[in-house]
Amino acid sequence: MTTGFSTGRALRPTTKVLPEHARGHNRSLVLQTLYRSGGQSRADLARETGLTRVTVSDLVAELMGEGLVIETGQREDARPGKPATLLDLDRGAFQIVGVDLSQADRFRGALLDLDGTVLDRAELPLGAATGDRALALVIELVASLVDRATAPLLGIGVGSPGIVDLAGVVLSAPNLGWADVPLQGALTDRFATPVVVANDANVAALAEHSFGGADSDMMLVKVGHGVGAGLLLGGVPLYGSTFAAGEIGHVVVGTDGGPECVCGKRGCLETWLAVPRLEKALAAASDDQSRRLVLEQAGQRLGIALAPIVGALNLAEVVLSGPTALLDGPLADAVVETLHTRTMAEFHGRLTLRMTTLGEDIVMRGAAAMVLTAQLGVS
Ligand SMILES: [Zn+2]
């Protein structure tokens, strides 16, 4: 079994590959086809994947043996002859633990089925815990969910704040006091189950791709205690040269200075947009008009930061995740307006900007999507 991502691979396999990689790839093709459109016969699968009937039958037998695929009945068919037997992924056969470490005051976790539906939840207050104490809380939270699982576990997925490498080592998460914490390794040792750990905004982008209907060329901007982003290009997650792709929170926006940031610079995107900063500015505003101005200015700064990214990558979609009351409205309108005035209309005019539909569960569901990709090759 594999853990973590291989870089440069599209999330959804669509074509045949070289013979030496064929079996695993073909297996993922069949699983992916059933995952996205269940209720197909073996003949349908052969047609859909370009594999032979024999190969499909072999793979289906193997997958049924593992409990991943089930026969769901016979197709209602007017044509003469034996009706086709329909197949589907058994979406309740396994469960996934998804964990969100990105909230300022608590760790949240859930048990999910293979469709990413939340079956059960747990959370632990973080208090002032950092370092080893914070790590102990993660283990406690995961243990409570593992104990409550009612089907075999497919794996554990974790979205962590900070910079996370492809081996699931949290290189730096200042709010949790973590530096070079091998979180994925620690959880694998403790629970003897496949574990994947990644940055929370990257995980949220995966959730949008798997469960939110997002485009394959998209950026998810996650606004919370800080500001981060996850990027998908051609359906491939981008991690960057030091795993910090999407870390736009401490990029200075504009050349006019701005408020001082915790990092020592002035005018970082976070100083306009992070939730605590926004709430403080809104509390200090005297009337509706000045509150509106605070939100518009935050949206303009985000638009200024996004315009060159949208321009360079020709993105189709930007998705915002965070408190709807703050982001949806004047702030989002100002982002759109700013992007329009700063990008080329003929190429970028069709870009859409919207709120995520996944709400507060986005990181936990993305963590489940990550396990599905790593273990089954589906998304
Ligand atoms: Zn900063």
PDB file of C-alpha atoms in Angstrom, residues 141-260:
ATOM      1  CA  LEU A 141      -8.463  12.455  19.133  1.00  0.00           C
ATOM      2  CA  VAL A 142      -7.552   9.885  16.474  1.00  0.00           C
ATOM      3  CA  ALA A 143      -7.684   7.047  19.034  1.00  0.00           C
ATOM      4  CA  SER A 144     -11.227   7.990  20.067  1.00  0.00           C
ATOM      5  CA  LEU A 145     -12.357   7.927  16.421  1.00  0.00           C
ATOM      6  CA  VAL A 146     -10.544   4.667  15.631  1.00  0.00           C
ATOM      7  CA  ASP A 147     -12.338   3.098  18.619  1.00  0.00           C
ATOM      8  CA  ARG A 148     -15.709   4.221  17.287  1.00  0.00           C
ATOM      9  CA  ALA A 149     -15.236   2.916  13.732  1.00  0.00           C
ATOM     10  CA  THR A 150     -17.930   0.402  12.737  1.00  0.00           C
ATOM     11  CA  ALA A 151     -16.144  -0.877   9.616  1.00  0.00           C
ATOM     12  CA  PRO A 152     -12.475  -1.602   8.790  1.00  0.00           C
ATOM     13  CA  LEU A 153     -10.374   1.566   8.424  1.00  0.00           C
ATOM     14  CA  LEU A 154      -9.054   2.516   5.001  1.00  0.00           C
ATOM     15  CA  GLY A 155      -6.714   5.052   6.551  1.00  0.00           C
ATOM     16  CA  ILE A 156      -6.242   8.269   8.510  1.00  0.00           C
ATOM     17  CA  GLY A 157      -5.962  11.683   6.842  1.00  0.00           C
ATOM     18  CA  VAL A 158      -4.817  14.849   8.614  1.00  0.00           C
ATOM     19  CA  GLY A 159      -4.879  18.496   7.520  1.00  0.00           C
ATOM     20  CA  SER A 160      -2.312  20.466   9.519  1.00  0.00           C
ATOM     21  CA  PRO A 161      -1.526  24.159   9.529  1.00  0.00           C
ATOM     22  CA  GLY A 162       1.977  25.145   8.419  1.00  0.00           C
ATOM     23  CA  ILE A 163       4.442  23.727   5.904  1.00  0.00           C
ATOM     24  CA  VAL A 164       4.161  19.959   5.445  1.00  0.00           C
ATOM     25  CA  ASP A 165       6.455  17.895   3.208  1.00  0.00           C
ATOM     26  CA  LEU A 166       5.389  14.916   1.076  1.00  0.00           C
ATOM     27  CA  ALA A 167       6.389  12.461   3.829  1.00  0.00           C
ATOM     28  CA  GLY A 168       3.917  14.113   6.213  1.00  0.00           C
ATOM     29  CA  VAL A 169       6.568  15.872   8.312  1.00  0.00           C
ATOM     30  CA  VAL A 170       5.281  19.200   9.627  1.00  0.00           C
ATOM     31  CA  LEU A 171       8.351  21.324   8.860  1.00  0.00           C
ATOM     32  CA  SER A 172       6.931  24.412  10.529  1.00  0.00           C
ATOM     33  CA  ALA A 173       3.642  25.228  12.249  1.00  0.00           C
ATOM     34  CA  PRO A 174       4.387  28.193  14.554  1.00  0.00           C
ATOM     35  CA  ASN A 175       0.914  28.329  16.152  1.00  0.00           C
ATOM     36  CA  LEU A 176       1.324  24.741  17.370  1.00  0.00           C
ATOM     37  CA  GLY A 177       5.011  25.166  18.239  1.00  0.00           C
ATOM     38  CA  TRP A 178       5.924  22.420  15.760  1.00  0.00           C
ATOM     39  CA  ALA A 179       9.175  22.260  13.811  1.00  0.00           C
ATOM     40  CA  ASP A 180      10.151  19.075  11.941  1.00  0.00           C
ATOM     41  CA  VAL A 181       7.438  17.000  13.636  1.00  0.00           C
ATOM     42  CA  PRO A 182       7.072  13.630  11.823  1.00  0.00           C
ATOM     43  CA  LEU A 183       3.305  13.566  12.331  1.00  0.00           C
ATOM     44  CA  GLN A 184       2.550  11.003   9.618  1.00  0.00           C
ATOM     45  CA  GLY A 185       5.223   8.643  10.955  1.00  0.00           C
ATOM     46  CA  ALA A 186       4.079   9.064  14.571  1.00  0.00           C
ATOM     47  CA  LEU A 187       0.456   8.232  13.684  1.00  0.00           C
ATOM     48  CA  THR A 188       1.454   5.311  11.425  1.00  0.00           C
ATOM     49  CA  ASP A 189       3.495   3.789  14.275  1.00  0.00           C
ATOM     50  CA  ARG A 190       0.717   4.276  16.800  1.00  0.00           C
ATOM     51  CA  PHE A 191      -2.257   3.059  14.746  1.00  0.00           C
ATOM     52  CA  ALA A 192      -0.675   0.595  12.252  1.00  0.00           C
ATOM     53  CA  THR A 193      -2.928   2.021   9.517  1.00  0.00           C
ATOM     54  CA  PRO A 194      -1.998   4.042   6.408  1.00  0.00           C
ATOM     55  CA  VAL A 195      -1.763   7.753   7.309  1.00  0.00           C
ATOM     56  CA  VAL A 196      -1.466  10.847   5.113  1.00  0.00           C
ATOM     57  CA  VAL A 197      -0.734  14.324   6.453  1.00  0.00           C
ATOM     58  CA  ALA A 198      -0.763  17.518   4.375  1.00  0.00           C
ATOM     59  CA  ASN A 199      -1.198  21.271   4.708  1.00  0.00           C
ATOM     60  CA  ASP A 200      -4.769  22.270   5.608  1.00  0.00           C
ATOM     61  CA  ALA A 201      -5.322  24.552   2.599  1.00  0.00           C
ATOM     62  CA  ASN A 202      -4.012  21.908   0.181  1.00  0.00           C
ATOM     63  CA  VAL A 203      -6.323  19.395   1.857  1.00  0.00           C
ATOM     64  CA  ALA A 204      -9.253  21.828   1.492  1.00  0.00           C
ATOM     65  CA  ALA A 205      -8.509  22.146  -2.240  1.00  0.00           C
ATOM     66  CA  LEU A 206      -8.701  18.340  -2.537  1.00  0.00           C
ATOM     67  CA  ALA A 207     -12.069  18.401  -0.758  1.00  0.00           C
ATOM     68  CA  GLU A 208     -13.395  20.914  -3.284  1.00  0.00           C
ATOM     69  CA  HIS A 209     -12.091  18.773  -6.150  1.00  0.00           C
ATOM     70  CA  SER A 210     -13.598  15.533  -4.838  1.00  0.00           C
ATOM     71  CA  PHE A 211     -16.802  16.701  -3.157  1.00  0.00           C
ATOM     72  CA  GLY A 212     -17.399  20.334  -4.163  1.00  0.00           C
ATOM     73  CA  GLY A 213     -17.409  20.033  -7.951  1.00  0.00           C
ATOM     74  CA  ALA A 214     -14.407  22.343  -8.346  1.00  0.00           C
ATOM     75  CA  ASP A 215     -12.646  22.861 -11.662  1.00  0.00           C
ATOM     76  CA  SER A 216      -9.276  21.130 -12.336  1.00  0.00           C
ATOM     77  CA  ASP A 217      -7.539  24.533 -12.567  1.00  0.00           C
ATOM     78  CA  MET A 218      -8.460  26.151  -9.304  1.00  0.00           C
ATOM     79  CA  MET A 219      -7.195  27.866  -6.223  1.00  0.00           C
ATOM     80  CA  LEU A 220      -8.779  27.534  -2.818  1.00  0.00           C
ATOM     81  CA  VAL A 221      -8.137  30.443  -0.453  1.00  0.00           C
ATOM     82  CA  LYS A 222      -8.611  29.502   3.180  1.00  0.00           C
ATOM     83  CA  VAL A 223      -9.194  32.395   5.538  1.00  0.00           C
ATOM     84  CA  GLY A 224      -9.027  31.688   9.248  1.00  0.00           C
ATOM     85  CA  HIS A 225      -6.492  32.396  11.970  1.00  0.00           C
ATOM     86  CA  GLY A 226      -4.129  32.972   9.030  1.00  0.00           C
ATOM     87  CA  VAL A 227      -4.509  32.953   5.268  1.00  0.00           C
ATOM     88  CA  GLY A 228      -3.351  30.105   3.027  1.00  0.00           C
ATOM     89  CA  ALA A 229      -4.189  28.633  -0.347  1.00  0.00           C
ATOM     90  CA  GLY A 230      -4.193  25.295  -2.147  1.00  0.00           C
ATOM     91  CA  LEU A 231      -3.674  24.996  -5.910  1.00  0.00           C
ATOM     92  CA  LEU A 232      -4.719  22.417  -8.476  1.00  0.00           C
ATOM     93  CA  LEU A 233      -3.427  22.747 -12.023  1.00  0.00           C
ATOM     94  CA  GLY A 234      -4.764  20.314 -14.607  1.00  0.00           C
ATOM     95  CA  GLY A 235      -6.109  18.258 -11.705  1.00  0.00           C
ATOM     96  CA  VAL A 236      -2.612  17.944 -10.192  1.00  0.00           C
ATOM     97  CA  PRO A 237      -1.978  19.382  -6.710  1.00  0.00           C
ATOM     98  CA  LEU A 238       0.924  21.864  -6.617  1.00  0.00           C
ATOM     99  CA  TYR A 239       3.332  21.656  -3.684  1.00  0.00           C
ATOM    100  CA  GLY A 240       6.208  23.877  -4.790  1.00  0.00           C
ATOM    101  CA  SER A 241       9.973  23.653  -4.405  1.00  0.00           C
ATOM    102  CA  THR A 242       9.895  23.704  -0.592  1.00  0.00           C
ATOM    103  CA  PHE A 243       6.307  22.469  -0.119  1.00  0.00           C
ATOM    104  CA  ALA A 244       5.098  26.020   0.507  1.00  0.00           C
ATOM    105  CA  ALA A 245       3.015  26.584  -2.653  1.00  0.00           C
ATOM    106  CA  GLY A 246      -0.064  28.635  -1.797  1.00  0.00           C
ATOM    107  CA  GLU A 247       1.500  30.293   1.248  1.00  0.00           C
ATOM    108  CA  ILE A 248       0.217  33.739   0.293  1.00  0.00           C
ATOM    109  CA  GLY A 249      -0.550  34.989   3.830  1.00  0.00           C
ATOM    110  CA  HIS A 250       2.831  36.678   4.314  1.00  0.00           C
ATOM    111  CA  VAL A 251       3.149  38.106   0.833  1.00  0.00           C
ATOM    112  CA  VAL A 252       3.143  41.911   1.044  1.00  0.00           C
ATOM    113  CA  VAL A 253       0.228  43.359  -0.925  1.00  0.00           C
ATOM    114  CA  GLY A 254       0.785  46.740  -2.542  1.00  0.00           C
ATOM    115  CA  THR A 255       3.613  49.235  -2.162  1.00  0.00           C
ATOM    116  CA  ASP A 256       1.908  51.531   0.325  1.00  0.00           C
ATOM    117  CA  GLY A 257       3.097  49.903   3.546  1.00  0.00           C
ATOM    118  CA  GLY A 258       0.240  48.809   5.772  1.00  0.00           C
ATOM    119  CA  PRO A 259      -0.265  47.351   9.247  1.00  0.00           C
ATOM    120  CA  GLU A 260       2.630  45.593  10.950  1.00  0.00           C
TER     121      GLU A 260
END
